[in-house]
Amino acid sequence: MFGMALKEKEAEEIIYLLKKEMDDVYEDLHDHTVEGCVKRAIEEKYALLFSVYRRMVPATESLKYDLALKEKRNVKKY
C-alpha cells in the first residue's frame, strides 16, 4: 500500500497523464500486428493504469475508460 498527499494541480496533472497513457495503450491494443504475450502485457498495463485512474476520479468519470464498457460501445458502432 502506498499513500501520498497531492495538491489539486498535481492531481489534475496525474489524471491527465493517466488518460493520455490509457488512450495510447488502448490504440496499441487494437493494433492487429500485436499478438500473444505482447498483447497480454499491454492489457495488463491498461488494467494497472485504469486501477490508479479509478481511484483518483469519480466513478461516473471512470466509466469512460472502463475497457469492458469501451469495447461494448465500439461493437455497437459497427
Coordinates of C-alpha atoms in Angstrom, one line a residue:
M1 CA 0.0 0.0 0.0
F2 CA 1.2 3.5 -0.9
G3 CA -0.3 6.8 0.0
M4 CA 0.5 10.3 -0.9
A5 CA -0.9 13.8 -0.5
L6 CA -1.2 15.8 -3.7
K7 CA -2.1 19.4 -4.4
E8 CA -5.1 19.9 -6.7
K9 CA -2.9 20.9 -9.6
E10 CA -0.7 17.9 -9.1
A11 CA -3.7 15.5 -9.0
E12 CA -5.1 17.1 -12.2
E13 CA -1.7 16.6 -14.0
I14 CA -1.5 12.9 -12.9
I15 CA -5.1 12.4 -14.1
Y16 CA -4.2 14.0 -17.4
L17 CA -1.2 11.8 -17.8
L18 CA -3.1 8.6 -16.9
K19 CA -5.8 9.5 -19.5
K20 CA -3.2 10.2 -22.2
E21 CA -1.4 6.9 -21.5
M22 CA -4.6 4.9 -21.4
D23 CA -5.6 6.3 -24.8
D24 CA -2.2 5.4 -26.2
V25 CA -2.3 1.9 -24.7
Y26 CA -5.9 1.4 -26.0
E27 CA -4.7 2.2 -29.5
D28 CA -1.9 -0.4 -29.1
L29 CA -4.5 -3.0 -28.0
H30 CA -6.2 -2.6 -31.4
D31 CA -3.0 -2.8 -33.4
H32 CA -3.6 -6.0 -35.4
T33 CA 0.2 -6.6 -35.7
V34 CA 0.5 -7.1 -31.9
E35 CA -0.4 -10.6 -30.6
G36 CA 0.3 -13.1 -28.0
C37 CA 2.3 -12.3 -24.9
V38 CA 2.8 -8.7 -26.0
K39 CA -0.9 -8.1 -26.2
R40 CA -1.4 -9.6 -22.8
A41 CA 1.3 -7.3 -21.4
I42 CA -0.5 -4.3 -23.0
E43 CA -3.8 -5.5 -21.4
E44 CA -2.1 -5.7 -18.0
K45 CA -0.7 -2.2 -18.4
Y46 CA -4.1 -0.8 -19.3
A47 CA -5.6 -2.6 -16.3
L48 CA -3.0 -1.1 -13.9
L49 CA -3.4 2.4 -15.3
F50 CA -7.1 2.2 -15.1
S51 CA -6.9 0.9 -11.5
V52 CA -4.9 4.0 -10.5
Y53 CA -7.2 6.3 -12.5
R54 CA -10.3 4.9 -11.0
R55 CA -9.0 5.8 -7.5
M56 CA -8.5 9.4 -8.5
V57 CA -11.7 10.3 -10.2
P58 CA -15.5 9.9 -9.5
A59 CA -17.0 6.6 -10.6
T60 CA -19.0 8.2 -13.3
E61 CA -15.9 9.7 -14.9
S62 CA -14.0 6.4 -14.8
L63 CA -16.7 4.7 -16.8
K64 CA -15.4 6.3 -20.0
Y65 CA -12.2 4.4 -19.6
D66 CA -13.6 1.1 -18.4
L67 CA -12.2 -1.3 -21.0
A68 CA -15.2 -3.7 -20.9
L69 CA -17.7 -0.8 -21.5
K70 CA -15.4 0.8 -24.1
E71 CA -15.4 -2.5 -26.1
K72 CA -19.2 -2.8 -25.9
R73 CA -19.6 0.8 -27.2
N74 CA -17.2 0.1 -30.1
V75 CA -19.2 -3.1 -31.1
K76 CA -22.4 -1.2 -31.2
K77 CA -20.9 1.4 -33.5
Y78 CA -20.2 -1.2 -36.3

